[in-house]
Tab-separated table of C-alpha atoms in Angstrom:
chain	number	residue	atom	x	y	z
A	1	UNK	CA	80.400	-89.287	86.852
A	2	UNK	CA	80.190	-85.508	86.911
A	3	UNK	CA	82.536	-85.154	84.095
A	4	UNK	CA	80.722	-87.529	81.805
A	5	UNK	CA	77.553	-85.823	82.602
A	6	UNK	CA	79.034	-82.364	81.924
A	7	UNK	CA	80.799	-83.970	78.789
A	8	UNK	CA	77.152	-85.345	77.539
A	9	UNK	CA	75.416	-81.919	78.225
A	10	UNK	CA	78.131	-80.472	76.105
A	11	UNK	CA	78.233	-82.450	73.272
A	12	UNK	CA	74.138	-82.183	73.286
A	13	UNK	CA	74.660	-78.848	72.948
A	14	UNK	CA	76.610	-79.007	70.679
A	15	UNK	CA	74.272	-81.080	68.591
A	16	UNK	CA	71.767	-78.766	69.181
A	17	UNK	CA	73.524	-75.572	67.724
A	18	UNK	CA	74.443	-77.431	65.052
A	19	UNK	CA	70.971	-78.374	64.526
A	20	UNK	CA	69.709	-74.997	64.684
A	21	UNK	CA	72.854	-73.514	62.712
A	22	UNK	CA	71.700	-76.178	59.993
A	23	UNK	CA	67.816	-74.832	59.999
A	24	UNK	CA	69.131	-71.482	59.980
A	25	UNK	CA	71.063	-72.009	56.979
A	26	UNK	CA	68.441	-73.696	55.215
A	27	UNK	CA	66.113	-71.198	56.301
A	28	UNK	CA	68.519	-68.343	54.910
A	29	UNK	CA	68.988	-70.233	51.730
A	30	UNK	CA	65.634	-71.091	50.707
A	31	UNK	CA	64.466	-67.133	50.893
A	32	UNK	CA	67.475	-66.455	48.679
A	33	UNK	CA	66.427	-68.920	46.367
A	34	UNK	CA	62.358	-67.612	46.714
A	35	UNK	CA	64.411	-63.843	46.158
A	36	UNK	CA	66.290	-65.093	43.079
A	37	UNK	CA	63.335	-67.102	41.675
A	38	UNK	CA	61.031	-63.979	42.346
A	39	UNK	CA	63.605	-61.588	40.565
A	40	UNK	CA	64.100	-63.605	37.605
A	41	UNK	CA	60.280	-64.120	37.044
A	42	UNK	CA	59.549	-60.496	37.079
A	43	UNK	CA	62.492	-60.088	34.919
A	44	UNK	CA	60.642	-62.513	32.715
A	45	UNK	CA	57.380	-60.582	33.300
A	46	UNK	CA	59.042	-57.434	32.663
A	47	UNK	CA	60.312	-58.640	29.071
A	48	UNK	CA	57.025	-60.154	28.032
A	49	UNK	CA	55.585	-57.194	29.046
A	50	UNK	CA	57.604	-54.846	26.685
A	51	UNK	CA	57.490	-57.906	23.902
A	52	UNK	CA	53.472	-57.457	24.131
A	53	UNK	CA	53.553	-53.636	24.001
A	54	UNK	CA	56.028	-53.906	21.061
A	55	UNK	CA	53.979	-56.420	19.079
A	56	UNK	CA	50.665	-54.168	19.913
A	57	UNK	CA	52.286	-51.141	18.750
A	58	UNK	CA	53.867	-53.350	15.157
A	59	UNK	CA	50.034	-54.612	14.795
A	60	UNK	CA	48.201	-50.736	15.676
A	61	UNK	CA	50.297	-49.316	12.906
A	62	UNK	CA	49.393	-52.364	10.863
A	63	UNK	CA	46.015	-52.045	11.315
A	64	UNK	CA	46.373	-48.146	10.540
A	65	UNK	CA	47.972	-48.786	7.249
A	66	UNK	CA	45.866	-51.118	5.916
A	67	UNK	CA	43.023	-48.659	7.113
A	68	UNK	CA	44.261	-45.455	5.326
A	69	UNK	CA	45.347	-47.769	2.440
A	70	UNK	CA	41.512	-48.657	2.026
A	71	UNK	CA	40.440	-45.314	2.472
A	72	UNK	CA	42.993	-43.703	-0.447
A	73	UNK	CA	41.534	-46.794	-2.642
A	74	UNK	CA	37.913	-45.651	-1.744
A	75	UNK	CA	38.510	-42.094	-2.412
A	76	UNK	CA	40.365	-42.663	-5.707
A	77	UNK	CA	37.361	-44.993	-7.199
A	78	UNK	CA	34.723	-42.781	-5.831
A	79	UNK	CA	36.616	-39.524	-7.721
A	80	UNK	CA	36.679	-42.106	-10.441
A	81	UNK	CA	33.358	-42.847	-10.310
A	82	UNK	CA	32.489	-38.612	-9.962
A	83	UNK	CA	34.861	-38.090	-12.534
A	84	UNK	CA	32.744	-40.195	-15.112
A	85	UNK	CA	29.355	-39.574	-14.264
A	86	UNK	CA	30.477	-35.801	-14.703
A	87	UNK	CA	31.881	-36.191	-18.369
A	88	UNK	CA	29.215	-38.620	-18.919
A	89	UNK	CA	26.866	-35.644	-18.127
A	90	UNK	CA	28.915	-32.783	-20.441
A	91	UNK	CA	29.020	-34.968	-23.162
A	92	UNK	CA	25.250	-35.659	-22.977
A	93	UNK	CA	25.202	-31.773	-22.806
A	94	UNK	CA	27.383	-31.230	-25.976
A	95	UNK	CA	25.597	-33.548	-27.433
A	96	UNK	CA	22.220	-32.409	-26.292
A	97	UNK	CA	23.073	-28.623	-28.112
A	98	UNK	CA	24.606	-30.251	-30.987
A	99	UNK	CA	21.313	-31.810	-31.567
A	100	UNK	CA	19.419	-28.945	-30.834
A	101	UNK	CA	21.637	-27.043	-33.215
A	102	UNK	CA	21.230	-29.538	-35.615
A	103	UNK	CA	17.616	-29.873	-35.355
A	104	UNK	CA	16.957	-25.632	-35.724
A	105	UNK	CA	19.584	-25.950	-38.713
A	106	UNK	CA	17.287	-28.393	-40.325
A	107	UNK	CA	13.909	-26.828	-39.347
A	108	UNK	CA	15.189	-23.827	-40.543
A	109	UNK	CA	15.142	-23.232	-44.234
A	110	UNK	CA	17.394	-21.294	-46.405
A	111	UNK	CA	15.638	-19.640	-48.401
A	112	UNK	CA	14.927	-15.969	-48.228
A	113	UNK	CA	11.344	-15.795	-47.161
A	114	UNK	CA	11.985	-18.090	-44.184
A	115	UNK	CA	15.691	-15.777	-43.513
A	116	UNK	CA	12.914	-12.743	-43.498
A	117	UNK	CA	10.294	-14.371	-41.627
A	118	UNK	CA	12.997	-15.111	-38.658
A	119	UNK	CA	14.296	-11.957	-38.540
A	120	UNK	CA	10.410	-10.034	-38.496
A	121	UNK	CA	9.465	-12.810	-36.238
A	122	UNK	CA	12.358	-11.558	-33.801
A	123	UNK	CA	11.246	-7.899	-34.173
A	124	UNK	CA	7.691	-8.854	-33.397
A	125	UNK	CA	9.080	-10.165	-29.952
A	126	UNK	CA	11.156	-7.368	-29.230
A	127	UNK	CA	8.065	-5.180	-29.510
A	128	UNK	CA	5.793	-7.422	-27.282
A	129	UNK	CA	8.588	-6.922	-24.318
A	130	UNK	CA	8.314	-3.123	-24.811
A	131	UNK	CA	4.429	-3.367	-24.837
A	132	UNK	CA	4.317	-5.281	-21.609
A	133	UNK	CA	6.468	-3.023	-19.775
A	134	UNK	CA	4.622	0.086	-20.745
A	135	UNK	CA	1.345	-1.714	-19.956
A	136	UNK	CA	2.423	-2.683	-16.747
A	137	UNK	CA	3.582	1.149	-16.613
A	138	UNK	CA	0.535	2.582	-17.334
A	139	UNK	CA	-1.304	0.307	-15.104
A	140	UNK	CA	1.137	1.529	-12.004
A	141	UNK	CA	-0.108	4.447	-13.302
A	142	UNK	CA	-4.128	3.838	-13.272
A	143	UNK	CA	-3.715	2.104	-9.613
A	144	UNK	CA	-1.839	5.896	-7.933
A	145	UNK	CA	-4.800	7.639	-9.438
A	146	UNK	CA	-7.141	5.029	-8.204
A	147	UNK	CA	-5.499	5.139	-4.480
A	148	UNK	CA	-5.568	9.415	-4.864
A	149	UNK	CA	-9.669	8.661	-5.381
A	150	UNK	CA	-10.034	6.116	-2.627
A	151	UNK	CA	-8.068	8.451	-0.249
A	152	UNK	CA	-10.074	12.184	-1.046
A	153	UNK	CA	-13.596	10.094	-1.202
A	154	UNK	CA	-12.647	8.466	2.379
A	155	UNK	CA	-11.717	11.670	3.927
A	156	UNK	CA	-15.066	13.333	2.679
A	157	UNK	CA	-17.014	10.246	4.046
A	158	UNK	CA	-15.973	10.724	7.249
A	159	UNK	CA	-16.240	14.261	6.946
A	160	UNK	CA	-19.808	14.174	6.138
A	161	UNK	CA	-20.656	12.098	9.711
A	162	UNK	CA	-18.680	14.527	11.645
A	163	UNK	CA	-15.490	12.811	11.958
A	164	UNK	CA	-12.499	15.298	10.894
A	165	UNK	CA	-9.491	14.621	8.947
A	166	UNK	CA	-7.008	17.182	7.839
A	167	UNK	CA	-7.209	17.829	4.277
A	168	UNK	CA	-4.564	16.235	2.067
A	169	UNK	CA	-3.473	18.570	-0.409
A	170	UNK	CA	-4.161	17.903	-4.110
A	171	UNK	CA	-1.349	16.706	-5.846
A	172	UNK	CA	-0.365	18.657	-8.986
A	173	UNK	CA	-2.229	16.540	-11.477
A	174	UNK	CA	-0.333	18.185	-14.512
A	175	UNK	CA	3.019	16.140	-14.396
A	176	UNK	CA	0.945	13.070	-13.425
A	177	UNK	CA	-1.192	13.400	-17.213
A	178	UNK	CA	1.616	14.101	-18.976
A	179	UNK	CA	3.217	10.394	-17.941
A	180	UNK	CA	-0.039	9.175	-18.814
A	181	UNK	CA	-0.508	10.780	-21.901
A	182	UNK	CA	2.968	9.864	-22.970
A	183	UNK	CA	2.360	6.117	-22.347
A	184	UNK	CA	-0.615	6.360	-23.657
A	185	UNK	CA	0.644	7.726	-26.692
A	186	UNK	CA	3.711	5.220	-26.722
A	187	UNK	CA	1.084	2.033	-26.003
A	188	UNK	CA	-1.038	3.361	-29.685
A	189	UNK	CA	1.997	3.493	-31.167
A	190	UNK	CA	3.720	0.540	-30.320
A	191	UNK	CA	0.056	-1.214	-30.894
A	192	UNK	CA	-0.320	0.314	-34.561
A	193	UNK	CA	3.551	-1.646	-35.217
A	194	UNK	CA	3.092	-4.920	-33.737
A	195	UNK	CA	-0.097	-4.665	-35.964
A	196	UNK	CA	1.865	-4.185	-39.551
A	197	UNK	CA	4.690	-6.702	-38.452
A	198	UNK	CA	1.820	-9.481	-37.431
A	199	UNK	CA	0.391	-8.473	-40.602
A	200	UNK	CA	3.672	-8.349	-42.528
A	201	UNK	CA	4.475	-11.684	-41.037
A	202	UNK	CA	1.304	-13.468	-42.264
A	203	UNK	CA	2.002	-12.129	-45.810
A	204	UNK	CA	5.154	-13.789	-45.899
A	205	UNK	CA	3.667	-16.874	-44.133
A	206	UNK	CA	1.092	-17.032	-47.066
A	207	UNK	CA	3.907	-16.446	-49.856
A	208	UNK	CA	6.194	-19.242	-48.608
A	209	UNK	CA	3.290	-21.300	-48.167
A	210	UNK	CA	2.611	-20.894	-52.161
A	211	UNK	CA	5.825	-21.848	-52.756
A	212	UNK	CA	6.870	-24.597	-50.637
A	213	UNK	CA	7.563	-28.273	-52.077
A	214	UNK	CA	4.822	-29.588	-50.119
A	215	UNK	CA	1.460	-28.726	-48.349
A	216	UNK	CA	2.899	-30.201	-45.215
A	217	UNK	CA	6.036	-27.818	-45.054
A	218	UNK	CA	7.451	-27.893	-41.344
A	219	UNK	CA	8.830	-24.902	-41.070
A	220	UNK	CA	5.496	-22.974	-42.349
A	221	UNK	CA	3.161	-24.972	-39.977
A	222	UNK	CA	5.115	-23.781	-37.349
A	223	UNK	CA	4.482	-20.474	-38.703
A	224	UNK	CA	1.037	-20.193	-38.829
A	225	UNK	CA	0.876	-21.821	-34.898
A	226	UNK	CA	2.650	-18.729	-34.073
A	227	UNK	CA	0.836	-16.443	-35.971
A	228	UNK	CA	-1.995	-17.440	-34.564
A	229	UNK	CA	-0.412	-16.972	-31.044
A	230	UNK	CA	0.872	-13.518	-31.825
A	231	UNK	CA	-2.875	-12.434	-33.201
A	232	UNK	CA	-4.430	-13.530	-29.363
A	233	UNK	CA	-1.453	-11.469	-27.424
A	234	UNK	CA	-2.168	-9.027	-29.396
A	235	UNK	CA	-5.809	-8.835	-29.234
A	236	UNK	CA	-5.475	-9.332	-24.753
A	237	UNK	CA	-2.850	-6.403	-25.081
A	238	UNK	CA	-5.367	-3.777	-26.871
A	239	UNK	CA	-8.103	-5.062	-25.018
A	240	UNK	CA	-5.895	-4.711	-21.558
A	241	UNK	CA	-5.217	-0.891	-23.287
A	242	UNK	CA	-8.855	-0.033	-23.746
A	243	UNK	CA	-9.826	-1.615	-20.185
A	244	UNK	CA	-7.060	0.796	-18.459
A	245	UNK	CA	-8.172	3.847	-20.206
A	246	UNK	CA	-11.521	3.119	-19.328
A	247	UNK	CA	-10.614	2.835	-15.684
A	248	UNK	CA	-8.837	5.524	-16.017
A	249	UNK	CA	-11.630	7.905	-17.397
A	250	UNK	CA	-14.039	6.595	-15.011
A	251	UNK	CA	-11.724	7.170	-12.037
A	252	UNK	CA	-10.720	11.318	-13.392
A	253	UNK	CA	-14.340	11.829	-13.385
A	254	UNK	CA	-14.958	10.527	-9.906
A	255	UNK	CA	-12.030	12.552	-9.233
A	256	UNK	CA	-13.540	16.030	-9.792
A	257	UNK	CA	-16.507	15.039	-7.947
A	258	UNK	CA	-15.211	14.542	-4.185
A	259	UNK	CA	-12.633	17.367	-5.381
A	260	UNK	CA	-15.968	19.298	-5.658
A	261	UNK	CA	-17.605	18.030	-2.341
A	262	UNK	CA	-14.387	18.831	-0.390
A	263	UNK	CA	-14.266	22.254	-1.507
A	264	UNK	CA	-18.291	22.791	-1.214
A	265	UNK	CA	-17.815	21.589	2.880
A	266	UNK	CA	-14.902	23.645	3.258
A	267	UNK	CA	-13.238	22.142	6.505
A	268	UNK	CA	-10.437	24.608	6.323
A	269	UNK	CA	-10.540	28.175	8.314
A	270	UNK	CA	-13.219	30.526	7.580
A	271	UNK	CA	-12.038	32.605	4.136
A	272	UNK	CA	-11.446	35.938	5.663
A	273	UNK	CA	-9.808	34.792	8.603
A	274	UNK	CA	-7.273	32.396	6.880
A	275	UNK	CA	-6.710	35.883	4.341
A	276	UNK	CA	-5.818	37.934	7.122
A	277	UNK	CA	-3.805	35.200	9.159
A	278	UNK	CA	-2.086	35.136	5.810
A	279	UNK	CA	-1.609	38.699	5.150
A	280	UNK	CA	0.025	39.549	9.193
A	281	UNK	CA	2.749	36.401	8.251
A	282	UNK	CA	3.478	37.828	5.151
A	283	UNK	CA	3.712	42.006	6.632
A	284	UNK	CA	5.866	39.763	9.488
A	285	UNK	CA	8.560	38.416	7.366
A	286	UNK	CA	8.897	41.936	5.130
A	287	UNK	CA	9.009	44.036	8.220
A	288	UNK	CA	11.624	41.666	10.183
A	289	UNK	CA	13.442	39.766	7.458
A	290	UNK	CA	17.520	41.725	7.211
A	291	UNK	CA	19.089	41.433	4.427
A	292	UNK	CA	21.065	38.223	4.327
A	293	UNK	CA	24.796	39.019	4.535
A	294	UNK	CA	25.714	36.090	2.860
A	295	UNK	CA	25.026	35.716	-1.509
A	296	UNK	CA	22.130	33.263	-1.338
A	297	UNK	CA	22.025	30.861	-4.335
A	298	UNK	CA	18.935	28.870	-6.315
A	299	UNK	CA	19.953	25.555	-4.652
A	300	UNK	CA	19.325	27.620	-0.757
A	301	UNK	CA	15.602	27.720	-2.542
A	302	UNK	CA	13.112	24.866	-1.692
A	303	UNK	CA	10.543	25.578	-5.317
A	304	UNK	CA	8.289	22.882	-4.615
A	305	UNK	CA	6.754	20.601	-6.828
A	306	UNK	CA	7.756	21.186	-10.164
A	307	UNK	CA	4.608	23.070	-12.059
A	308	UNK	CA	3.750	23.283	-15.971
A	309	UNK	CA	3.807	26.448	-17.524
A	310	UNK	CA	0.754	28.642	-17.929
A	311	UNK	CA	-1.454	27.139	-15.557
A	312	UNK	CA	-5.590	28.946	-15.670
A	313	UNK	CA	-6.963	28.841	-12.091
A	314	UNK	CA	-10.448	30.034	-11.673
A	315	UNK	CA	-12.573	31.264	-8.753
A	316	UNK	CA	-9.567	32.571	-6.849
A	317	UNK	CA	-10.506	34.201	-3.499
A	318	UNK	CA	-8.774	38.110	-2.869
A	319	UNK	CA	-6.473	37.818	-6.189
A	320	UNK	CA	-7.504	39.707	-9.441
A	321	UNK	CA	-7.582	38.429	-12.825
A	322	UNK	CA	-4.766	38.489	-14.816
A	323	UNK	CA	-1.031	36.957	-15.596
A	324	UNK	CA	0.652	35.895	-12.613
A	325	UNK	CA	4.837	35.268	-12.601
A	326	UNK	CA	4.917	32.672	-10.175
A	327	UNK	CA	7.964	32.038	-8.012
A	328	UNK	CA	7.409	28.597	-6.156
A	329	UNK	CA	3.867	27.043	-5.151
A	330	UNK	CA	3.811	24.952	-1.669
A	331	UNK	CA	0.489	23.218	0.070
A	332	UNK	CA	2.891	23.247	3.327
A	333	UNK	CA	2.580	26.734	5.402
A	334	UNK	CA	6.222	26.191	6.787
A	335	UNK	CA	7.872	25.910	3.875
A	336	UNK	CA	5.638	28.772	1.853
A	337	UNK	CA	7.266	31.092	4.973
A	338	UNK	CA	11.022	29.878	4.266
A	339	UNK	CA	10.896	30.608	0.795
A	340	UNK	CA	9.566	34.462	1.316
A	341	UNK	CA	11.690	34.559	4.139
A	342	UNK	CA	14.916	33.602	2.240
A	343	UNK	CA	13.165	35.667	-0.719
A	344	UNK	CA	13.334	39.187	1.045
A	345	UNK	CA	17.034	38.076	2.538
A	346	UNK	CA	17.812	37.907	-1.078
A	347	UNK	CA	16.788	41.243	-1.733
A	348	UNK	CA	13.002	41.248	-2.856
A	349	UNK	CA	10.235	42.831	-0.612
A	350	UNK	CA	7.449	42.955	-3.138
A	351	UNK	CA	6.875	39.288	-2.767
A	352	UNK	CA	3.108	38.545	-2.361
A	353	UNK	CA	1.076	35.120	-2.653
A	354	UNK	CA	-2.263	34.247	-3.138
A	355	UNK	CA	-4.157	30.573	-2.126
A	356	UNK	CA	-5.972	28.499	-4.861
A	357	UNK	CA	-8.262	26.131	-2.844
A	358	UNK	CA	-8.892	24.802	-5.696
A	359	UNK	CA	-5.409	23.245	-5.315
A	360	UNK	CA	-4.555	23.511	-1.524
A	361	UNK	CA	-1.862	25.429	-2.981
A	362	UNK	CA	0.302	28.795	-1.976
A	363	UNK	CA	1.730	30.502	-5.166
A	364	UNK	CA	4.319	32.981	-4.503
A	365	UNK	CA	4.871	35.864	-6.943
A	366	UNK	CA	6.137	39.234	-7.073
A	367	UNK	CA	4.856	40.600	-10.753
A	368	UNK	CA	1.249	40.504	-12.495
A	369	UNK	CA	0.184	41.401	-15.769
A	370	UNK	CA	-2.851	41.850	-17.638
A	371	UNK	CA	-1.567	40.714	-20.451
A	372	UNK	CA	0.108	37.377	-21.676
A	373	UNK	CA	2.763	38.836	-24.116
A	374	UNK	CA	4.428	40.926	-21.037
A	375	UNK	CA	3.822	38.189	-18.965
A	376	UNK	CA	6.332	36.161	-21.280
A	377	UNK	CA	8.136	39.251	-22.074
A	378	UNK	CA	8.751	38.627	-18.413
A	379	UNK	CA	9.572	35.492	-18.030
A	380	UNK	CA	12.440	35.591	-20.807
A	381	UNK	CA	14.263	38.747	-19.404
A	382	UNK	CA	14.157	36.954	-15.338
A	383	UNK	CA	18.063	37.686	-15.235
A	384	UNK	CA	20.055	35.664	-12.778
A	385	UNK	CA	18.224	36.195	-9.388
A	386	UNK	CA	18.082	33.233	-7.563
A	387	UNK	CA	15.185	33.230	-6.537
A	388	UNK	CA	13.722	33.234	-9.944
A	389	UNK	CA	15.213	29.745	-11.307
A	390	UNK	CA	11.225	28.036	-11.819
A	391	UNK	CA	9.486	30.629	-12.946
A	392	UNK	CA	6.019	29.898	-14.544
A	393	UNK	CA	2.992	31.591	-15.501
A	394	UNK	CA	-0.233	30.904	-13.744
A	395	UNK	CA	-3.617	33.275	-15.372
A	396	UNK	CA	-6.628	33.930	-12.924
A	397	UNK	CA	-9.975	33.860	-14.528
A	398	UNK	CA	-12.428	34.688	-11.830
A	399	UNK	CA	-16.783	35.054	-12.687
């Protein structure tokens, strides 16, 4: 009995392993098979992947052709279009100045009284230019002189309620009027031309006119519109002429009126004391002055403003009458000291000055006459100093 039971526990145990041998097997199997399956669908997931990027990629550059295809098409018809509108637009152009060629050829006769009236008609304009420039010259001009009048008359205005203001000095008028009286002369003449060639024009107008083929001639209509229109510029030029020397008149005599107040209040030093403040700068620079070592030269010499020969001053305080060789003039104190200072470097100690308050002006000589023939005598034998390069010749006249 013991054996059979030992032999039945055996043999169940024996089922038993072989049971669980079995499930193992299965067990072991199945995850191989869930392993294969699992590689071969990512495999498969792997190569669809790759298939998609591939047939993105083949599409994208698809897409990109067709896109820069559509683009070069675009671009070519809009040059297309640009390229037509733009010879569309030079051959209206051409066309436009053949017409207008065309249409002066044909308004313009042949014959030698319309050639003539072309030609003076041309002149005529060329003259009007140079009018309005020297008009607007002259009227430059008339507005300086104005400001100059504005300026002295404000500065004795406020003088006269106590307020001071350093004296501007008086600008050299003499340069200034002969500008004016050159454009003035220039404007008359230039007036007195466009005058005969209006005239001239007109004549020829009038001949033609006889002799045209028919009262309504185009060309001589024309003609007599712009004769008409040169006959009004010119009458506004002459009258723009007179109004400017009118102003201009006006403003000169106002001039020498507040020049005439300034002087009477006299807002400089007392006379004596400015002459003798004068004379101690002058005995200064002679007595301390050396001789300049160097060769000084005209160009080391600061003249001033350039003066016109043979100047009359009148009323001149502590100067005598006579003919006067003047060296330089200068308003500024600093620069009437440089040039006797460089003066007696150069070698001359008889320099001298005088003051014209007339003119807020220093003029530096070294030689007076009483006569004008040795004055000029003078003048013509200067020699090569170089001090001397502007000499001029100023005469006192004193009551």
């Amino acid at each position: 009995n013991k054996a059979k039971a030992e032999a039945l526990a055996a043999q169940k145990a024996a089922e038993e392993k072989a049971k669980a041998d079995a499930l193992a097997k299965a067990k072991l199997d199945a995850e191989n098979k869930a392993k294969a399956e699992a590689l071969v669908a990512q495999k498969a997931a792997e190569e669809k992947a790759k298939a998609d990027a591939l047939a993105k990629a083949k599409l994208d550059a698809e897409n990109k052709a067709k896109a820069d295809a559509l683009a070069a098409q675009k671009a070519a018809e809009e040059k297309a279009k640009a390229d037509a509108l733009a010879k569309a637009k030079l051959d209206a152009e051409n066309k436009a100045k053949a017409d207008a060629l065309a249409a002066q050829t044909a308004a313009t006769p042949n014959d030698t009284n319309a050639k003539e009236m072309e030609d003076l008609a041309k002149s005529i304009e060329e003259l009007k230019r140079s009018q309005q420039e020297l008009l607007k010259k002259f009227n430059d001009m008339v507005a300086i002189k104005e400001k100059d009048l504005k300026d002295l008359k404000e500065e004795n205005d406020l003088s006269e309620k106590g307020i001071f203001r350093a004296p501007k000095p008086f600008k050299s008028a003499s340069a200034e009027n002969r500008t004016i009286e050159s454009l003035r002369q220039q404007i008359a003449d230039i007036n007195q031309k466009q005058n005969q060639k209006i005239k001239e024009l007109e004549a020829l107008s009038a001949e033609r006119n006889k002799k045209a083929s028919t009262k309504n001639d185009a060309f001589n209509r024309m003609y007599q519109s712009t004769i008409s229109q040169l006959k009004t510029e010119q009458s506004n030029a002459v009258q723009t002429n007179l109004n400017l020397i009118a102003s201009l008149e006006k403003i000169n005599t106002e001039t020498e009126i507040e020049k005439k107040r300034r002087i009477k209040r006299a807002s400089f030093e007392n006379d004596q004391a400015k002459y003798d403040k004068d004379r101690a700068v002058l005995n200064e620079i002679k007595e301390k002055t050396p001789f300049s070592a160097v060769p000084l030269k005209a160009e080391d010499f600061d003249f001033g403003e350039e003066q016109s020969n043979l100047q009359i001053l009148k009323n001149v305080n502590h100067a005598e009458n006579g003919y006067y060789l003047i060296l330089a003039a200068h308003s500024d104190i600093s620069k009437r000291n440089q040039f006797l200072t460089k003066t007696v470097a150069a070698g001359q100690s008889n320099i001298d000055f005088f003051y014209d308050v007339n003119t807020s002006k220093y003029f530096i000589y070294y030689e007076k006459f009483d006569d004008l023939e040795a004055a000029k005598r003078a003048l013509k034998a200067k020699g090569s100093k170089p001090y001397n390069g502007k000499l001029f010749i100023v005469r006192i006249e004193n009551n």
